XYZ file of C-alpha atoms in Angstrom:
758
model
C -67.640 -37.998 7.015
C -67.071 -34.273 6.232
C -69.262 -32.041 3.837
C -66.567 -32.296 1.430
C -67.067 -36.107 0.789
C -65.020 -39.498 2.137
C -62.220 -38.392 3.558
C -59.676 -41.403 2.320
C -60.785 -44.448 -0.038
C -56.995 -46.054 1.327
C -58.477 -47.226 5.241
C -59.448 -50.434 5.804
C -61.009 -52.714 8.517
C -58.706 -53.222 11.301
C -59.689 -56.857 11.874
C -60.738 -57.899 8.603
C -58.612 -55.701 6.285
C -61.848 -55.163 3.759
C -61.580 -51.207 2.746
C -64.041 -48.818 4.214
C -64.278 -45.033 4.010
C -62.120 -42.926 6.651
C -58.867 -41.934 7.327
C -55.965 -44.625 7.439
C -54.535 -42.714 10.962
C -58.015 -44.149 12.451
C -58.932 -47.305 13.541
C -61.886 -48.366 11.804
C -64.463 -51.464 11.179
C -66.556 -52.729 8.307
C -69.424 -53.863 10.354
C -70.208 -54.294 13.991
C -69.195 -58.077 14.329
C -65.495 -57.279 13.189
C -65.648 -54.644 16.233
C -66.886 -57.221 18.773
C -64.352 -59.918 17.194
C -61.446 -57.136 18.118
C -62.606 -56.850 21.562
C -62.549 -59.924 22.322
C -58.679 -60.120 20.565
C -57.786 -57.039 23.012
C -59.683 -58.200 25.999
C -57.817 -61.794 25.325
C -54.386 -59.743 25.608
C -53.489 -60.836 22.251
C -53.133 -57.655 20.149
C -50.013 -59.013 18.783
C -51.920 -60.967 16.815
C -52.891 -58.191 14.295
C -48.714 -57.612 13.556
C -47.853 -61.939 13.500
C -50.744 -62.893 11.188
C -49.796 -64.187 7.657
C -52.982 -62.975 6.271
C -56.316 -60.829 7.108
C -59.249 -62.432 9.061
C -62.308 -63.611 8.058
C -65.072 -61.656 8.921
C -67.167 -62.639 11.947
C -69.878 -65.371 10.943
C -73.550 -65.037 11.996
C -74.689 -68.761 11.020
C -76.488 -70.889 13.583
C -74.319 -72.411 16.020
C -73.829 -76.480 15.061
C -75.632 -78.861 17.604
C -72.823 -80.807 19.020
C -72.877 -82.575 22.201
C -70.012 -82.967 25.109
C -69.091 -85.374 27.078
C -69.049 -85.712 31.036
C -66.134 -87.523 32.601
C -65.606 -88.403 36.145
C -64.154 -85.385 37.130
C -67.364 -83.545 36.151
C -65.395 -81.713 32.957
C -67.194 -81.297 29.312
C -65.196 -82.795 26.936
C -65.994 -82.176 23.302
C -63.773 -82.522 19.443
C -65.222 -80.374 17.051
C -63.553 -78.567 13.758
C -62.848 -75.284 13.029
C -63.176 -74.083 9.958
C -61.951 -70.804 8.313
C -58.319 -71.230 9.583
C -56.017 -69.502 6.994
C -52.519 -69.298 8.825
C -50.732 -70.780 11.799
C -51.824 -67.622 13.576
C -55.117 -67.978 13.441
C -54.638 -71.051 15.172
C -52.394 -69.537 17.852
C -55.473 -66.750 18.361
C -58.300 -69.395 18.586
C -56.420 -71.608 21.225
C -55.700 -68.313 23.108
C -58.771 -66.586 23.280
C -60.518 -70.271 24.095
C -58.064 -71.062 27.024
C -58.431 -67.493 28.305
C -61.956 -68.121 28.873
C -63.561 -68.678 32.321
C -63.949 -72.263 33.182
C -61.845 -73.813 30.109
C -59.132 -76.192 31.127
C -57.600 -77.195 27.784
C -58.008 -76.174 24.310
C -55.746 -77.538 21.328
C -56.070 -76.670 17.450
C -54.373 -78.225 14.317
C -53.677 -76.295 11.703
C -53.351 -79.474 9.155
C -57.557 -80.791 9.981
C -58.679 -77.850 11.453
C -59.718 -80.198 14.590
C -59.937 -78.628 17.743
C -60.137 -80.671 21.234
C -61.926 -78.572 24.011
C -62.057 -79.542 27.399
C -64.190 -77.128 30.209
C -65.602 -76.916 33.525
C -69.768 -76.807 32.988
C -70.763 -74.876 35.910
C -68.360 -72.288 34.861
C -69.400 -72.041 31.208
C -70.826 -73.328 28.315
C -70.450 -74.729 25.459
C -72.702 -72.395 23.667
C -70.470 -69.422 25.131
C -67.068 -71.127 24.189
C -68.706 -71.476 20.241
C -69.846 -68.378 20.008
C -66.473 -66.497 20.877
C -64.944 -68.652 17.910
C -67.446 -67.601 15.829
C -67.328 -64.315 16.655
C -63.478 -64.376 15.612
C -64.549 -64.943 12.469
C -63.911 -68.495 12.651
C -66.832 -71.712 11.958
C -67.438 -74.167 14.655
C -68.597 -77.264 12.875
C -68.758 -80.909 13.521
C -65.749 -83.372 12.999
C -67.521 -85.196 10.184
C -68.323 -82.040 7.993
C -66.624 -81.806 5.086
C -63.602 -79.103 5.351
C -63.318 -76.202 3.024
C -60.514 -76.561 0.567
C -57.995 -73.650 0.334
C -57.733 -72.814 -3.609
C -55.356 -70.136 -2.746
C -52.091 -71.470 -3.831
C -53.916 -73.290 -6.700
C -55.204 -69.621 -8.409
C -51.932 -68.268 -7.890
C -50.526 -71.368 -9.539
C -52.464 -70.707 -12.763
C -52.132 -67.307 -12.678
C -48.110 -67.527 -12.021
C -48.119 -70.489 -15.047
C -50.377 -68.158 -17.504
C -47.977 -65.358 -17.408
C -44.879 -67.706 -17.111
C -45.771 -69.348 -20.658
C -46.211 -65.775 -22.089
C -42.907 -63.841 -20.483
C -41.274 -67.437 -22.133
C -42.585 -67.051 -25.768
C -41.074 -63.399 -25.605
C -38.207 -64.825 -24.193
C -37.539 -67.419 -26.603
C -37.760 -64.590 -29.644
C -35.353 -62.115 -27.839
C -32.847 -65.063 -27.488
C -33.314 -65.971 -31.106
C -33.014 -62.486 -32.177
C -29.222 -63.072 -30.975
C -28.570 -65.070 -34.117
C -30.742 -63.178 -36.146
C -31.201 -59.597 -36.117
C -34.378 -58.038 -34.222
C -35.829 -54.553 -34.600
C -35.071 -52.639 -31.552
C -38.365 -51.681 -31.039
C -39.779 -54.966 -31.088
C -37.164 -56.017 -28.948
C -38.026 -53.314 -25.900
C -41.607 -53.913 -26.603
C -40.872 -57.563 -25.549
C -38.768 -56.418 -22.340
C -41.250 -53.635 -20.977
C -44.312 -56.749 -21.610
C -42.039 -59.201 -20.024
C -41.581 -56.949 -17.169
C -45.158 -55.999 -16.557
C -46.680 -59.355 -16.979
C -43.604 -60.561 -14.296
C -44.828 -58.038 -11.504
C -47.734 -59.769 -10.536
C -45.416 -62.887 -10.503
C -42.649 -61.173 -8.091
C -45.283 -59.342 -6.134
C -48.237 -61.473 -6.188
C -47.597 -65.096 -6.730
C -44.471 -65.337 -4.891
C -46.195 -63.731 -1.687
C -46.099 -67.205 0.202
C -42.464 -67.464 -0.360
C -41.936 -63.386 0.647
C -44.063 -64.231 3.739
C -42.435 -67.282 4.741
C -38.936 -65.511 4.315
C -39.977 -62.730 6.632
C -41.613 -64.968 9.288
C -38.665 -66.886 9.444
C -36.276 -63.810 9.508
C -38.317 -62.289 12.260
C -37.853 -65.860 14.410
C -34.345 -65.804 13.849
C -34.613 -69.121 11.549
C -33.099 -69.607 8.338
C -35.373 -71.160 6.252
C -35.446 -72.323 2.795
C -37.952 -69.742 1.652
C -35.270 -66.550 2.715
C -32.615 -67.250 -0.534
C -35.979 -67.913 -2.666
C -37.437 -64.541 -1.831
C -34.239 -63.021 -1.795
C -33.483 -64.652 -5.351
C -37.094 -63.550 -6.557
C -36.564 -59.776 -5.777
C -32.823 -59.749 -6.793
C -34.349 -61.087 -10.347
C -36.993 -58.657 -10.493
C -34.992 -55.525 -9.243
C -32.242 -56.342 -11.734
C -34.764 -56.788 -14.675
C -36.552 -53.682 -13.838
C -32.671 -51.805 -14.016
C -31.848 -54.057 -17.376
C -35.303 -53.302 -19.174
C -34.925 -49.763 -18.313
C -30.972 -49.638 -19.867
C -32.137 -51.839 -22.438
C -30.749 -54.722 -21.628
C -32.169 -58.434 -20.914
C -33.705 -59.098 -17.843
C -34.202 -62.659 -18.126
C -37.360 -62.624 -16.287
C -38.536 -66.055 -17.893
C -35.871 -67.455 -15.016
C -38.165 -65.558 -12.917
C -41.592 -66.475 -13.837
C -40.431 -70.565 -14.044
C -38.901 -70.300 -11.063
C -42.137 -69.350 -9.242
C -43.978 -71.560 -11.248
C -42.390 -74.228 -10.431
C -41.816 -73.838 -6.666
C -45.616 -72.978 -6.176
C -46.422 -76.502 -8.389
C -44.293 -78.076 -5.699
C -46.442 -76.714 -2.855
C -49.838 -77.441 -4.568
C -48.529 -80.923 -5.018
C -47.514 -81.065 -1.572
C -50.860 -80.052 0.086
C -53.066 -82.463 -2.181
C -53.449 -85.324 0.651
C -53.707 -82.491 3.452
C -57.953 -83.794 3.917
C -57.388 -87.184 3.324
C -58.304 -88.125 6.793
C -61.112 -86.139 7.259
C -63.279 -87.261 3.779
C -62.288 -91.061 4.806
C -63.784 -90.433 8.115
C -66.672 -88.482 6.486
C -66.776 -91.349 4.293
C -66.995 -94.084 7.152
C -69.369 -92.449 9.287
C -71.550 -92.523 6.247
C -71.626 -96.040 5.995
C -73.582 -96.707 8.915
C -77.545 -95.521 7.946
C -79.372 -92.391 9.079
C -82.301 -93.901 10.059
C -83.260 -97.235 12.263
C -86.470 -98.945 13.158
C -86.940 -99.311 16.943
C -89.670 -101.008 19.297
C -91.575 -98.127 21.025
C -94.587 -99.895 23.064
C -94.522 -103.021 21.030
C -94.707 -101.057 17.579
C -92.159 -100.306 15.226
C -90.982 -96.566 14.857
C -88.797 -95.384 12.651
C -86.288 -92.921 14.107
C -82.948 -90.868 13.137
C -79.731 -93.053 14.133
C -78.326 -90.150 15.956
C -81.283 -90.602 18.709
C -80.800 -93.972 19.053
C -79.881 -94.810 23.087
C -78.441 -98.187 24.690
C -80.659 -100.323 26.071
C -83.747 -99.681 23.168
C -84.501 -102.484 20.987
C -83.941 -102.473 17.306
C -85.317 -104.518 14.261
C -83.149 -105.852 11.424
C -84.622 -106.983 8.093
C -83.339 -108.502 5.052
C -80.588 -106.450 3.377
C -80.891 -103.623 6.292
C -77.852 -101.997 7.693
C -77.420 -101.577 11.176
C -76.928 -98.327 12.903
C -75.511 -99.053 16.349
C -73.709 -102.077 18.029
C -76.530 -104.128 19.386
C -76.751 -108.190 21.281
C -79.401 -110.123 18.830
C -82.121 -110.912 21.259
C -84.316 -113.164 18.939
C -84.190 -114.290 15.078
C -81.451 -115.920 13.169
C -80.019 -115.181 9.891
C -77.076 -114.325 8.058
C -75.145 -111.123 8.360
C -72.104 -109.318 5.883
C -69.391 -108.681 8.650
C -66.537 -108.480 5.521
C -65.443 -104.539 5.932
C -65.672 -104.670 9.294
C -64.286 -108.519 10.565
C -63.091 -109.147 7.235
C -64.725 -112.430 7.507
C -65.004 -113.325 3.699
C -68.405 -114.904 3.528
C -71.415 -114.131 5.323
C -72.271 -115.720 8.896
C -74.690 -117.300 10.731
C -76.468 -114.985 13.857
C -78.713 -115.762 16.562
C -79.910 -115.233 19.867
C -76.771 -113.458 22.160
C -74.239 -112.533 19.326
C -72.885 -109.392 18.947
C -73.332 -107.741 15.806
C -71.244 -104.013 14.823
C -72.853 -100.998 13.352
C -72.273 -101.084 9.442
C -73.217 -104.874 9.341
C -75.628 -106.109 6.995
C -78.338 -108.499 7.401
C -78.512 -110.705 4.175
C -80.900 -113.346 5.340
C -83.867 -113.057 8.066
C -85.163 -111.197 10.506
C -83.629 -109.954 13.798
C -84.682 -108.442 17.168
C -81.573 -106.469 18.988
C -81.020 -105.003 21.940
C -78.700 -101.631 21.355
C -75.556 -101.862 23.340
C -73.378 -98.891 22.148
C -75.103 -96.207 20.137
C -73.473 -93.058 18.119
C -70.163 -91.899 18.792
C -69.388 -94.815 20.626
C -70.150 -97.569 17.989
C -66.844 -99.059 16.841
C -67.599 -97.428 12.853
C -67.713 -94.136 15.013
C -64.382 -94.958 17.017
C -62.690 -95.578 13.693
C -64.067 -92.759 11.890
C -62.538 -90.504 15.041
C -59.057 -92.205 14.844
C -58.805 -91.682 10.913
C -59.164 -87.951 11.854
C -56.572 -88.356 15.084
C -54.092 -89.767 12.574
C -54.051 -87.037 10.445
C -52.509 -84.628 13.089
C -49.426 -86.767 13.635
C -46.820 -84.301 12.903
C -44.234 -85.096 9.860
C -40.790 -86.006 9.831
C -39.122 -83.135 7.961
C -37.002 -83.975 4.610
C -33.369 -83.747 4.072
C -34.475 -80.493 2.118
C -35.335 -79.281 5.696
C -32.744 -80.210 7.122
C -30.486 -78.456 5.149
C -31.897 -75.652 4.612
C -30.818 -73.574 7.537
C -27.081 -74.263 6.400
C -27.992 -73.761 2.374
C -29.270 -70.294 3.461
C -26.660 -69.301 6.292
C -23.912 -70.111 3.878
C -25.361 -68.148 0.763
C -26.104 -65.069 2.955
C -22.540 -65.601 4.003
C -21.134 -65.837 0.922
C -22.824 -62.915 -0.560
C -22.104 -60.395 2.315
C -18.331 -61.686 2.268
C -18.365 -60.926 -1.765
C -19.953 -57.685 -1.025
C -17.100 -57.075 1.297
C -14.433 -58.194 -0.766
C -15.280 -56.248 -3.885
C -15.290 -52.852 -1.628
C -12.174 -53.298 0.071
C -10.552 -53.788 -3.771
C -12.241 -51.105 -5.082
C -14.394 -52.957 -7.627
C -18.449 -53.070 -8.587
C -19.948 -54.572 -5.551
C -23.938 -55.368 -7.068
C -22.602 -57.509 -10.126
C -20.741 -60.075 -7.728
C -23.471 -59.857 -5.307
C -26.258 -60.442 -7.719
C -24.950 -63.358 -9.042
C -24.260 -65.129 -6.032
C -27.889 -64.640 -5.080
C -29.290 -65.497 -8.521
C -26.927 -68.336 -9.152
C -27.001 -69.926 -6.162
C -31.380 -69.762 -6.115
C -32.136 -73.173 -4.723
C -34.202 -74.121 -7.398
C -32.329 -77.072 -8.756
C -31.709 -78.003 -5.307
C -35.954 -77.257 -4.302
C -36.645 -79.513 -7.272
C -34.171 -82.368 -6.826
C -36.661 -84.187 -4.435
C -40.460 -83.174 -6.191
C -38.880 -84.317 -9.781
C -37.539 -87.370 -8.600
C -40.792 -88.086 -6.600
C -42.914 -87.049 -9.524
C -41.022 -89.156 -12.172
C -41.213 -92.000 -9.824
C -44.757 -91.833 -9.130
C -45.335 -91.869 -13.050
C -43.714 -94.991 -13.606
C -45.447 -96.566 -10.490
C -48.731 -95.416 -11.881
C -47.905 -97.021 -15.238
C -47.093 -100.500 -13.387
C -50.819 -100.200 -11.490
C -49.163 -98.292 -7.990
C -50.773 -94.858 -7.292
C -48.918 -93.113 -4.793
C -51.119 -90.236 -3.447
C -48.178 -88.198 -3.012
C -44.138 -87.807 -3.644
C -43.838 -88.070 0.406
C -46.209 -91.899 0.069
C -43.585 -92.844 -2.499
C -40.537 -92.470 -1.152
C -41.474 -93.490 2.255
C -41.729 -96.793 1.104
C -37.556 -97.375 0.975
C -37.564 -96.678 4.848
C -40.198 -99.584 4.794
C -38.984 -103.005 7.000
C -41.876 -104.797 7.860
C -45.077 -105.281 5.241
C -48.363 -106.209 6.930
C -50.844 -108.206 4.972
C -54.786 -107.949 5.299
C -55.945 -111.351 4.051
C -59.849 -111.248 2.520
C -59.367 -109.241 -0.573
C -55.890 -108.389 -0.318
C -54.348 -111.584 -0.474
C -57.029 -113.365 -1.514
C -59.640 -112.633 -4.229
C -62.496 -111.339 -1.321
C -65.005 -113.478 -3.036
C -65.386 -117.641 -2.260
C -65.345 -119.727 -5.320
C -66.198 -123.547 -5.365
C -63.057 -125.972 -5.036
C -64.640 -129.055 -5.045
C -68.023 -130.671 -6.107
C -69.613 -132.862 -8.763
C -71.772 -131.793 -11.589
C -75.030 -133.041 -10.315
C -74.574 -131.730 -7.102
C -73.474 -128.303 -9.008
C -76.414 -128.398 -11.493
C -79.316 -128.813 -8.639
C -77.749 -126.237 -6.469
C -77.364 -123.549 -9.247
C -81.070 -124.078 -9.912
C -82.716 -122.911 -6.763
C -79.406 -120.162 -6.426
C -79.117 -118.569 -9.438
C -81.708 -116.042 -8.425
C -79.940 -115.033 -4.897
C -76.722 -112.397 -4.737
C -75.148 -114.264 -2.000
C -71.882 -114.768 -2.772
C -72.045 -118.361 -2.265
C -74.959 -119.000 -4.920
C -73.005 -116.621 -7.363
C -69.709 -118.845 -6.889
C -71.983 -121.652 -7.550
C -73.629 -120.363 -10.636
C -70.092 -119.569 -11.945
C -68.926 -122.973 -11.410
C -71.423 -124.194 -13.072
C -71.214 -121.677 -16.237
C -67.310 -122.731 -16.447
C -68.304 -126.407 -16.807
C -70.788 -125.474 -19.376
C -73.577 -127.340 -17.365
C -77.416 -126.516 -18.446
C -78.664 -124.506 -15.205
C -82.492 -125.478 -14.667
C -85.375 -123.125 -13.512
C -85.972 -123.810 -10.039
C -89.692 -123.243 -8.910
C -91.442 -122.887 -5.701
C -87.774 -120.782 -4.144
C -87.808 -119.723 -0.658
C -85.010 -118.211 1.359
C -84.690 -120.180 5.258
C -83.122 -117.386 7.173
C -79.922 -119.021 8.979
C -80.570 -122.528 7.024
C -80.131 -121.611 3.046
C -82.106 -121.829 -0.296
C -85.142 -124.080 -0.669
C -87.184 -124.633 -3.871
C -87.603 -127.625 -6.561
C -85.835 -128.505 -9.622
C -86.926 -131.851 -11.860
C -90.101 -131.990 -9.760
C -88.056 -132.630 -6.553
C -87.715 -130.903 -3.544
C -83.682 -129.787 -3.153
C -82.463 -127.396 -0.001
C -79.244 -126.282 -0.197
C -77.695 -125.493 3.260
C -74.375 -124.762 5.354
C -72.512 -128.042 6.115
C -69.452 -126.343 8.008
C -66.951 -123.455 7.372
C -66.277 -123.258 3.910
C -68.833 -126.219 2.762
C -72.703 -126.240 1.517
C -74.505 -129.807 1.367
C -77.863 -130.182 -1.010
C -80.467 -132.419 -0.243
C -82.817 -133.897 -2.461
C -86.373 -134.901 -0.702
C -84.232 -135.396 2.569
C -81.819 -137.375 1.040
C -77.860 -135.949 0.886
C -76.750 -135.585 -2.552
C -73.729 -134.536 -2.064
C -71.548 -131.647 -0.243
C -70.020 -128.336 -2.379
C -66.379 -127.016 -0.887
C -65.528 -123.168 -1.212
C -62.601 -121.465 -0.499
C -61.508 -117.325 -0.765
C -58.479 -118.138 -3.002
C -55.055 -116.766 -2.991
C -54.160 -114.100 -5.827
C -52.122 -115.813 -8.458
C -49.416 -113.664 -8.517
C -49.559 -113.481 -4.654
C -46.395 -115.920 -3.735
C -44.298 -114.454 -6.517
C -44.938 -111.147 -5.445
C -44.155 -112.076 -1.671
C -40.938 -113.930 -2.008
C -39.903 -110.404 -4.232
C -40.713 -108.177 -1.720
C -39.087 -110.821 1.327
C -35.994 -110.732 -1.195
C -35.447 -106.861 -0.429
C -34.996 -107.813 3.294
C -38.311 -107.038 4.408
C -40.122 -108.851 6.670
C -43.775 -109.852 5.390
C -46.821 -110.742 8.086
C -50.739 -111.013 7.780
C -52.915 -109.708 9.816
C -56.606 -110.965 9.688
C -60.093 -110.643 11.266
C -60.749 -114.573 9.814
C -60.844 -117.795 11.196
C -56.978 -119.507 12.109
C -57.294 -122.093 10.170
C -58.613 -120.378 7.252
C -55.586 -117.637 7.724
C -52.844 -120.598 8.281
C -53.944 -122.102 5.195
C -53.688 -118.635 2.999
C -50.569 -117.972 4.808
C -48.830 -121.483 3.882
C -49.733 -120.741 0.053
C -48.292 -117.317 -0.209
C -45.338 -118.411 1.926
C -45.826 -115.960 5.000
C -44.373 -117.356 8.204
C -46.197 -114.583 10.762
C -49.402 -115.044 11.028
C -52.362 -113.608 13.373
C -55.769 -114.459 13.131
C -59.313 -113.338 15.012
C -58.131 -109.618 14.636
C -60.121 -106.976 15.820
C -59.965 -103.802 13.906
C -58.599 -101.839 16.979
C -56.320 -104.862 17.726
C -54.747 -104.394 14.331
C -53.925 -100.541 14.924
C -52.116 -101.877 18.378
C -50.354 -104.570 16.658
C -48.835 -101.690 14.200
C -48.548 -99.427 17.099
C -46.517 -102.312 18.953
C -44.156 -102.760 15.833
C -43.299 -99.128 15.807
C -42.778 -98.563 19.022
C -39.854 -101.945 18.206
C -38.126 -99.435 15.756
C -39.375 -100.884 12.539
C -41.149 -98.807 9.793
C -44.475 -100.615 8.916
C -46.199 -100.907 5.457
C -49.820 -101.873 5.767
C -52.196 -102.644 3.274
C -55.696 -103.798 3.354
C -59.203 -103.113 1.421
C -62.051 -103.219 3.995
C -63.700 -100.827 6.658
C -61.927 -102.657 9.229
C -58.738 -101.653 7.900
C -59.203 -98.307 8.400
C -57.726 -97.829 11.800
C -54.507 -99.994 11.066
C -54.160 -97.996 7.607
C -54.383 -94.681 9.848
C -51.975 -96.083 12.244
C -49.118 -97.207 9.509
C -46.065 -95.326 8.224
C -47.220 -95.908 5.176
C -50.516 -97.647 4.131
C -51.678 -99.082 1.421
C -55.345 -99.998 -0.166
C -56.483 -101.883 -2.717
C -58.758 -100.349 -5.430
C -61.653 -102.534 -5.221
C -61.964 -102.101 -1.071
C -64.026 -100.017 0.819
C -63.562 -95.875 -0.233
C -63.028 -94.837 3.342
C -59.541 -97.537 2.792
C -58.800 -95.985 -0.470
C -59.209 -92.498 0.923
C -57.158 -92.386 4.135
C -54.456 -94.605 2.462
C -50.846 -93.211 1.052
C -51.268 -95.162 -2.304
C -53.836 -97.424 -4.031
C -53.052 -100.732 -5.681
C -55.349 -100.319 -9.160
C -54.971 -103.614 -10.683
C -56.268 -106.949 -9.431
C -53.090 -108.533 -8.309
C -50.085 -107.507 -5.887
C -47.290 -106.908 -8.612
C -47.936 -102.841 -8.239
C -46.684 -103.139 -4.898
C -43.070 -104.521 -5.797
C -43.466 -101.759 -8.590
C -44.042 -99.361 -5.788
C -41.274 -100.385 -3.840
C -38.529 -100.808 -6.470
C -40.215 -96.902 -8.129
C -39.690 -95.718 -4.452
C -35.909 -97.080 -4.264
C -34.742 -95.487 -7.819
C -36.387 -91.944 -6.673
C -34.259 -92.220 -3.855
C -31.138 -92.702 -6.097
C -32.176 -90.229 -8.195
C -32.644 -87.471 -5.379
C -29.622 -88.297 -4.043
C -27.796 -87.779 -6.892
C -29.963 -84.663 -8.211
C -28.732 -83.537 -4.627
C -25.065 -83.869 -4.975
C -25.142 -82.670 -8.936
C -27.170 -79.226 -7.496
C -25.042 -79.403 -4.413
C -21.688 -79.787 -6.119
C -23.043 -77.248 -9.001
C -24.382 -74.755 -6.620
C -20.585 -74.776 -4.779
C -18.228 -74.116 -7.941
C -20.488 -72.013 -9.137
C -21.198 -69.439 -6.038
C -17.521 -69.647 -5.920
C -17.229 -68.108 -9.357
C -19.792 -65.828 -8.962
C -18.263 -64.601 -5.658
C -15.189 -63.794 -7.294
C -16.171 -62.501 -10.416
C -16.030 -64.896 -13.167
C -19.304 -65.082 -13.480
C -22.008 -61.952 -14.285
C -25.627 -61.665 -13.248
C -26.427 -62.014 -16.790
C -24.519 -65.338 -17.171
C -26.151 -66.431 -13.529
C -29.452 -66.515 -14.869
C -28.394 -68.704 -17.671
C -26.614 -71.404 -15.295
C -29.799 -71.153 -13.310
C -32.543 -73.243 -15.840
C -29.647 -75.300 -16.923
C -29.205 -76.645 -13.429
C -32.499 -77.184 -12.926
C -32.269 -79.199 -16.680
C -29.541 -81.019 -14.880
C -31.753 -82.197 -12.229
C -34.927 -82.925 -14.914
C -32.566 -85.389 -16.674
C -31.357 -87.516 -13.890
C -34.912 -87.745 -12.726
C -36.019 -89.101 -16.068
C -33.658 -91.641 -15.930
C -35.535 -93.517 -12.934
C -37.911 -94.898 -16.061
C -34.940 -96.904 -17.201
C -33.877 -97.953 -14.210
C -36.895 -99.358 -13.960
C-alpha cells in the first residue's frame, strides 16, 4: 500500500473472490489459505479451473479433520468412502477429483456432485489418509463422514424469493399501465411506473437469472445447444428491449420477463427438493442402532461406545435394549422384535445359536451374545451404504432434454434467417429478430411438464398419495411390475385375534393387560371389542422365552406360545383353550390390486415372513407370484434381476428391511406408518392406512402424462406458427411479449384438466 492509501478497492482474491486491497492487475490473495489452495491447483496443472468454474471457490477451512478409517484390501491398498462438503458446481467436483488423482499413491478417486460422496483408493505406503484429506481441505472443501448431514444449498431458493417479490410488484404496476389503456393514466405516473419496473427488473435479469446465463454460456462454450441458451437470450433481449422502450416512453412488458424468470426458478427449486433424500435416509437408518453397548470385560459388564465394538467380543442384552452389532446368541433366551429388519410381523423366540442383527430389540429375556460383525460391516450399516449409492445412479433425460438441442437450434436459425432476409429486402432487422426470440421463448414448453406434474401431485395428494416430486409421479406410468412387501403394507402389520372363546380371552387378558407386547395388546383389544370385563391379574411375571404368568380369580394363569400364530392359556397346569392370532389383510387390498392388475401391470409379493403365512395373505389378495423368507439384500437383488430383464419396477414397503429394495427400485413407495428411513428414501408415501392411494397415484400419473403430451403439442404448434409469423414481420415485439404469457396460460389450462379427468 502506498502513502496515498489503497491503490484500488476493486481487487479480488484470485482464489475465493473476496474483495482485497490492491491493484486489479495483480494476483492477490485474501489469506494464506487461499494462496496455498492456488499453489495446489497450479502444482496439479489445473489452472484452467479458474476460467471454467461456475462459482467462486470456498475459503480453505482450518477445522480438525474428521476421524475416518480405511479398509485394507487383499492387494494392500487402502479404500475409503467419505463426503466432500462445500461443492458448488461441477467444476468443484472436477478439481477435487483431479487433485486427488494427481496425488502420489492415489489409484482411484471419484466424487459425485449430487451427493458429495467420494470414493478413494490409495497405497498407504506412499501416502497417508490425513495427507489426502488435508489437500481436499486446503482447496476449501471439508471432508466428512458419510453419515454427516449434508449442508443445504439455499442459493436458488434465495433467488426465487427475491425474484418472486420483485415480480409481484412489477405485475401490480404493469396491471395499472394496462388499465391505463382503457382509462387514461397521467404521463408522469406512467413514466414513474415504467422506470420503477425497469429498476426492479434489473436484479431479476442480471442476478436471479444468473443460473440460466451461466448454463447458456457453459453450453455454448462446450458446443452444446441447451434449453438455457434461448432462455438466456430471451431474458437479455426482453430486458434490452424494455430498456430501449422505457427510454422512448413505451411499454417494456417487464412483467413477462419477471414471471418468466420466477416460474423457471420455481421449477428448478422443486426439481432439487428430493436431491439429498438418500443421505438423510442413510443417516436415519444408521441412527437406529444404539450408540452404546454393554460388553463383558474380565467377567464384568462394561458400557462402551458402539464404534469400539469388535468381532469376538461378548455383548450383554436385557429386556428393552437394542442390539448394536450382528451377533450370535451364546446363552439365555427371550423374544426379539425384528420386524423392521426381517419383515416378521411378531416378536420371535431366540436362544443359543441364533443369529441376531443390529437394530433388533429384545422385548423379553436376557441374552449373552458373541459379536460377529460390528460397525460398518453390520447389515444395518451396509443397508445405509446402499441407500447412499442409490442416489449416485444417473437420471434418465426427460423429453424436454431430448428436444432442447433441436428447439434451440431451430430458434436461433430462424432468428438468423429472419435477420438476413429483412436485411436483403432493406427492412428493419431488430424488430422481427426480437419478436422471434421473445415469441419462441420456451416458457410454455418448459412449463408443460412441471405444470402437469404439479397438478397431478396435488390431485394425487388429495387422494392420499404423496409423491416427493413430479418426476416421481410421472415415473409411475412406466411401471410394469409392482412388487409389494407383506407386513405393514398388504397387511395391517399387527396381529389380531381371529379365534378364541370368551373364557379363554378373559383369563389371558387378566395377565396381559399391563403388557406392551403386540399379542397382549391384540388380546386386550379383542376383549374390549366383545365387551368382556377384564379382571385385574396379580403376581404378574414375565417368563423370558415362555410367556406371562399371573393369578386371576385366585387361579395361576400361564399364557404362552403354542406355535406360529397361536397362544395357549393354562390354568393351574390344565389347558383352558387356545387363542389364534393373525396379521390381517387390509380391507381394500384385494380390490386395489385387482384394479392395478387390470391396467396390465404384474403384482408380486416379496416378504421376509414365513412361506405359509405369505401364501395365505397372497391368496386372499389375489397375488400369484410370492417370494418368502427374503432378506433385505435378497430383496434388492430380486429387484435388480427384474430390471435386468427390462422391467420398470415399483416397490412398496414400510420397514427398515425394505430400504435396499426401495433404493434399488425404479419407483419406491413407502407406507406412512413405516420406518422413518423407508419414508425418506422413497419417491412417494401412501399417507392413508389403505392401498387405494397407490391406485390414485397410477391414475394421476397417467392423466399427467396425457396432459404433458397435449401441452407439448399445443406449445409446439404455437411456437411454430408464432415464430413463422414473427419472422415474416406479422408479429412485432410488443405483440410477442403479450403472446408469451398467453401461451403459458394455455398450458396451465391444459394442466388443470387433470383434476377433472381424475
